[in-house]
């Protein structure tokens, strides 16, 4: 599915860009430039998810309490990671020391990596299920 492929590509790019900054481990002008690019990509990615991905899942959750609970849990987790990321980007856009930077970046990278894995394992599968079940002409479908 094109949307899921696009979202997975975004995940991969964000993870790779963060990994490159992690490998450097110090805050430099180049790292700050990379962080601004990562932040912009993350914000674009979140908008794409909110505009196209989550509406399908929220619609399905109206009649599926388990999915509703999954979305609530994932939503709280995403809000926490988003807040962590924005604090990180704000803090290191103007400076910071290398020791704190390496620690904070490692924590952000780990949180994002885990979030991406969970999203792709659970929510992507649920999205595929919802899109497949809502296709016209499907045997047993509308």
C-alpha atoms as a PDB file:
ATOM      1  CA  UNK A   1       0.000   0.000   0.000  1.00  0.00           C
ATOM      2  CA  UNK A   2       1.454   3.297  -1.092  1.00  0.00           C
ATOM      3  CA  UNK A   3       0.644   5.242   2.082  1.00  0.00           C
ATOM      4  CA  UNK A   4       2.211   2.609   4.321  1.00  0.00           C
ATOM      5  CA  UNK A   5       5.251   2.436   2.050  1.00  0.00           C
ATOM      6  CA  UNK A   6       5.598   6.232   2.231  1.00  0.00           C
ATOM      7  CA  UNK A   7       5.271   6.237   6.031  1.00  0.00           C
ATOM      8  CA  UNK A   8       7.763   3.372   6.373  1.00  0.00           C
ATOM      9  CA  UNK A   9      10.187   5.247   4.082  1.00  0.00           C
ATOM     10  CA  UNK A  10       9.843   8.324   6.327  1.00  0.00           C
ATOM     11  CA  UNK A  11      10.552   6.146   9.364  1.00  0.00           C
ATOM     12  CA  UNK A  12      13.667   4.758   7.745  1.00  0.00           C
ATOM     13  CA  UNK A  13      14.957   8.175   6.687  1.00  0.00           C
ATOM     14  CA  UNK A  14      14.345   9.682  10.144  1.00  0.00           C
ATOM     15  CA  UNK A  15      16.060   6.728  11.838  1.00  0.00           C
ATOM     16  CA  UNK A  16      19.036   6.870   9.459  1.00  0.00           C
ATOM     17  CA  UNK A  17      19.443  10.619   9.887  1.00  0.00           C
ATOM     18  CA  UNK A  18      19.303  10.292  13.665  1.00  0.00           C
ATOM     19  CA  UNK A  19      21.762   7.395  13.559  1.00  0.00           C
ATOM     20  CA  UNK A  20      24.239   9.563  11.660  1.00  0.00           C
ATOM     21  CA  UNK A  21      23.995  12.238  14.355  1.00  0.00           C
ATOM     22  CA  UNK A  22      24.289   9.560  17.075  1.00  0.00           C
ATOM     23  CA  UNK A  23      27.486   8.247  15.463  1.00  0.00           C
ATOM     24  CA  UNK A  24      29.048  11.710  15.569  1.00  0.00           C
ATOM     25  CA  UNK A  25      27.987  12.045  19.208  1.00  0.00           C
ATOM     26  CA  UNK A  26      28.837  15.708  19.511  1.00  0.00           C
ATOM     27  CA  UNK A  27      26.918  18.900  18.881  1.00  0.00           C
ATOM     28  CA  UNK A  28      28.378  20.703  15.881  1.00  0.00           C
ATOM     29  CA  UNK A  29      26.970  23.112  13.318  1.00  0.00           C
ATOM     30  CA  UNK A  30      26.536  20.121  11.017  1.00  0.00           C
ATOM     31  CA  UNK A  31      24.618  18.233  13.734  1.00  0.00           C
ATOM     32  CA  UNK A  32      22.356  21.244  14.331  1.00  0.00           C
ATOM     33  CA  UNK A  33      21.633  21.445  10.602  1.00  0.00           C
ATOM     34  CA  UNK A  34      20.803  17.724  10.577  1.00  0.00           C
ATOM     35  CA  UNK A  35      18.562  18.151  13.614  1.00  0.00           C
ATOM     36  CA  UNK A  36      16.617  20.943  11.902  1.00  0.00           C
ATOM     37  CA  UNK A  37      16.112  18.665   8.886  1.00  0.00           C
ATOM     38  CA  UNK A  38      15.043  15.771  11.098  1.00  0.00           C
ATOM     39  CA  UNK A  39      12.594  17.982  12.978  1.00  0.00           C
ATOM     40  CA  UNK A  40      11.062  19.244   9.722  1.00  0.00           C
ATOM     41  CA  UNK A  41      10.724  15.703   8.391  1.00  0.00           C
ATOM     42  CA  UNK A  42       9.169  14.497  11.645  1.00  0.00           C
ATOM     43  CA  UNK A  43       6.609  17.310  11.606  1.00  0.00           C
ATOM     44  CA  UNK A  44       5.776  16.609   7.956  1.00  0.00           C
ATOM     45  CA  UNK A  45       5.485  12.894   8.735  1.00  0.00           C
ATOM     46  CA  UNK A  46       3.172  13.483  11.706  1.00  0.00           C
ATOM     47  CA  UNK A  47       0.937  15.723   9.586  1.00  0.00           C
ATOM     48  CA  UNK A  48       0.783  13.029   6.909  1.00  0.00           C
ATOM     49  CA  UNK A  49      -0.201  10.438   9.529  1.00  0.00           C
ATOM     50  CA  UNK A  50      -2.812  12.741  11.075  1.00  0.00           C
ATOM     51  CA  UNK A  51      -4.320  13.633   7.693  1.00  0.00           C
ATOM     52  CA  UNK A  52      -4.358  10.217   6.019  1.00  0.00           C
ATOM     53  CA  UNK A  53      -3.447   7.309   8.293  1.00  0.00           C
ATOM     54  CA  UNK A  54      -5.138   7.920  11.632  1.00  0.00           C
ATOM     55  CA  UNK A  55      -8.566   8.982  10.289  1.00  0.00           C
ATOM     56  CA  UNK A  56      -9.040   5.471   8.853  1.00  0.00           C
ATOM     57  CA  UNK A  57      -8.124   3.904  12.187  1.00  0.00           C
ATOM     58  CA  UNK A  58     -10.250   6.325  14.226  1.00  0.00           C
ATOM     59  CA  UNK A  59     -13.260   5.608  12.033  1.00  0.00           C
ATOM     60  CA  UNK A  60     -12.820   1.871  12.569  1.00  0.00           C
ATOM     61  CA  UNK A  61     -12.311   2.381  16.316  1.00  0.00           C
ATOM     62  CA  UNK A  62     -15.859   3.718  16.628  1.00  0.00           C
ATOM     63  CA  UNK A  63     -17.084   0.128  16.439  1.00  0.00           C
ATOM     64  CA  UNK A  64     -13.979  -1.715  17.677  1.00  0.00           C
ATOM     65  CA  UNK A  65     -13.257  -1.167  21.377  1.00  0.00           C
ATOM     66  CA  UNK A  66      -9.947  -3.020  21.225  1.00  0.00           C
ATOM     67  CA  UNK A  67      -8.738  -0.800  18.406  1.00  0.00           C
ATOM     68  CA  UNK A  68     -10.005   2.233  20.302  1.00  0.00           C
ATOM     69  CA  UNK A  69      -7.914   1.210  23.322  1.00  0.00           C
ATOM     70  CA  UNK A  70      -4.866   0.566  21.102  1.00  0.00           C
ATOM     71  CA  UNK A  71      -5.199   4.021  19.535  1.00  0.00           C
ATOM     72  CA  UNK A  72      -5.547   5.666  22.949  1.00  0.00           C
ATOM     73  CA  UNK A  73      -2.400   3.938  24.211  1.00  0.00           C
ATOM     74  CA  UNK A  74      -0.473   4.757  21.052  1.00  0.00           C
ATOM     75  CA  UNK A  75      -1.731   8.334  21.130  1.00  0.00           C
ATOM     76  CA  UNK A  76      -0.458   8.896  24.671  1.00  0.00           C
ATOM     77  CA  UNK A  77       2.876   7.341  23.743  1.00  0.00           C
ATOM     78  CA  UNK A  78       3.167   9.485  20.625  1.00  0.00           C
ATOM     79  CA  UNK A  79       2.376  12.652  22.577  1.00  0.00           C
ATOM     80  CA  UNK A  80       5.134  11.836  25.085  1.00  0.00           C
ATOM     81  CA  UNK A  81       7.687  11.117  22.365  1.00  0.00           C
ATOM     82  CA  UNK A  82       6.658  14.219  20.427  1.00  0.00           C
ATOM     83  CA  UNK A  83       7.133  16.363  23.553  1.00  0.00           C
ATOM     84  CA  UNK A  84      10.520  14.729  24.199  1.00  0.00           C
ATOM     85  CA  UNK A  85      11.601  15.362  20.606  1.00  0.00           C
ATOM     86  CA  UNK A  86      10.480  19.007  20.578  1.00  0.00           C
ATOM     87  CA  UNK A  87      12.281  19.687  23.882  1.00  0.00           C
ATOM     88  CA  UNK A  88      15.389  18.032  22.445  1.00  0.00           C
ATOM     89  CA  UNK A  89      15.282  20.030  19.201  1.00  0.00           C
ATOM     90  CA  UNK A  90      14.671  23.270  21.078  1.00  0.00           C
ATOM     91  CA  UNK A  91      17.478  22.629  23.566  1.00  0.00           C
ATOM     92  CA  UNK A  92      20.125  21.682  21.011  1.00  0.00           C
ATOM     93  CA  UNK A  93      19.194  24.081  18.231  1.00  0.00           C
ATOM     94  CA  UNK A  94      21.319  26.723  19.961  1.00  0.00           C
ATOM     95  CA  UNK A  95      23.973  24.802  21.847  1.00  0.00           C
ATOM     96  CA  UNK A  96      24.340  22.385  24.722  1.00  0.00           C
ATOM     97  CA  UNK A  97      27.247  20.316  25.919  1.00  0.00           C
ATOM     98  CA  UNK A  98      28.409  17.161  24.182  1.00  0.00           C
ATOM     99  CA  UNK A  99      27.837  14.830  27.158  1.00  0.00           C
ATOM    100  CA  UNK A 100      24.201  15.878  27.641  1.00  0.00           C
ATOM    101  CA  UNK A 101      23.667  15.923  23.885  1.00  0.00           C
ATOM    102  CA  UNK A 102      24.902  12.345  23.450  1.00  0.00           C
ATOM    103  CA  UNK A 103      22.747  11.115  26.363  1.00  0.00           C
ATOM    104  CA  UNK A 104      19.593  12.959  25.268  1.00  0.00           C
ATOM    105  CA  UNK A 105      20.047  11.986  21.640  1.00  0.00           C
ATOM    106  CA  UNK A 106      20.487   8.328  22.606  1.00  0.00           C
ATOM    107  CA  UNK A 107      17.278   8.442  24.640  1.00  0.00           C
ATOM    108  CA  UNK A 108      15.338  10.101  21.814  1.00  0.00           C
ATOM    109  CA  UNK A 109      16.725   7.704  19.226  1.00  0.00           C
ATOM    110  CA  UNK A 110      15.786   4.653  21.337  1.00  0.00           C
ATOM    111  CA  UNK A 111      12.275   5.982  22.020  1.00  0.00           C
ATOM    112  CA  UNK A 112      11.660   6.763  18.341  1.00  0.00           C
ATOM    113  CA  UNK A 113      13.051   3.428  17.183  1.00  0.00           C
ATOM    114  CA  UNK A 114      10.788   1.510  19.578  1.00  0.00           C
ATOM    115  CA  UNK A 115       7.794   3.628  18.614  1.00  0.00           C
ATOM    116  CA  UNK A 116       8.394   3.035  14.912  1.00  0.00           C
ATOM    117  CA  UNK A 117       8.660  -0.726  15.422  1.00  0.00           C
ATOM    118  CA  UNK A 118       5.420  -0.859  17.422  1.00  0.00           C
ATOM    119  CA  UNK A 119       3.588   1.360  14.951  1.00  0.00           C
ATOM    120  CA  UNK A 120       4.642  -0.718  11.967  1.00  0.00           C
ATOM    121  CA  UNK A 121       3.868  -4.025  13.717  1.00  0.00           C
ATOM    122  CA  UNK A 122       0.457  -3.081  15.089  1.00  0.00           C
ATOM    123  CA  UNK A 123      -1.057   0.008  13.526  1.00  0.00           C
ATOM    124  CA  UNK A 124       0.134  -0.651   9.982  1.00  0.00           C
ATOM    125  CA  UNK A 125      -1.444  -4.115  10.092  1.00  0.00           C
ATOM    126  CA  UNK A 126      -4.671  -2.661  11.452  1.00  0.00           C
ATOM    127  CA  UNK A 127      -4.689  -0.005   8.729  1.00  0.00           C
ATOM    128  CA  UNK A 128      -4.208  -2.676   6.034  1.00  0.00           C
ATOM    129  CA  UNK A 129      -7.077  -4.666   7.528  1.00  0.00           C
ATOM    130  CA  UNK A 130      -9.395  -1.646   7.544  1.00  0.00           C
ATOM    131  CA  UNK A 131      -8.533  -0.577   4.003  1.00  0.00           C
ATOM    132  CA  UNK A 132      -8.895  -4.136   2.687  1.00  0.00           C
ATOM    133  CA  UNK A 133     -12.256  -4.636   4.416  1.00  0.00           C
ATOM    134  CA  UNK A 134     -13.646  -1.353   3.092  1.00  0.00           C
ATOM    135  CA  UNK A 135     -12.786  -1.966  -0.560  1.00  0.00           C
ATOM    136  CA  UNK A 136     -15.865  -2.184  -2.782  1.00  0.00           C
ATOM    137  CA  UNK A 137     -16.317  -5.478  -4.556  1.00  0.00           C
ATOM    138  CA  UNK A 138     -14.542  -7.466  -1.861  1.00  0.00           C
ATOM    139  CA  UNK A 139     -16.147 -10.853  -1.241  1.00  0.00           C
ATOM    140  CA  UNK A 140     -18.279 -10.468   1.871  1.00  0.00           C
ATOM    141  CA  UNK A 141     -17.731  -6.679   1.836  1.00  0.00           C
ATOM    142  CA  UNK A 142     -19.985  -3.720   1.132  1.00  0.00           C
END
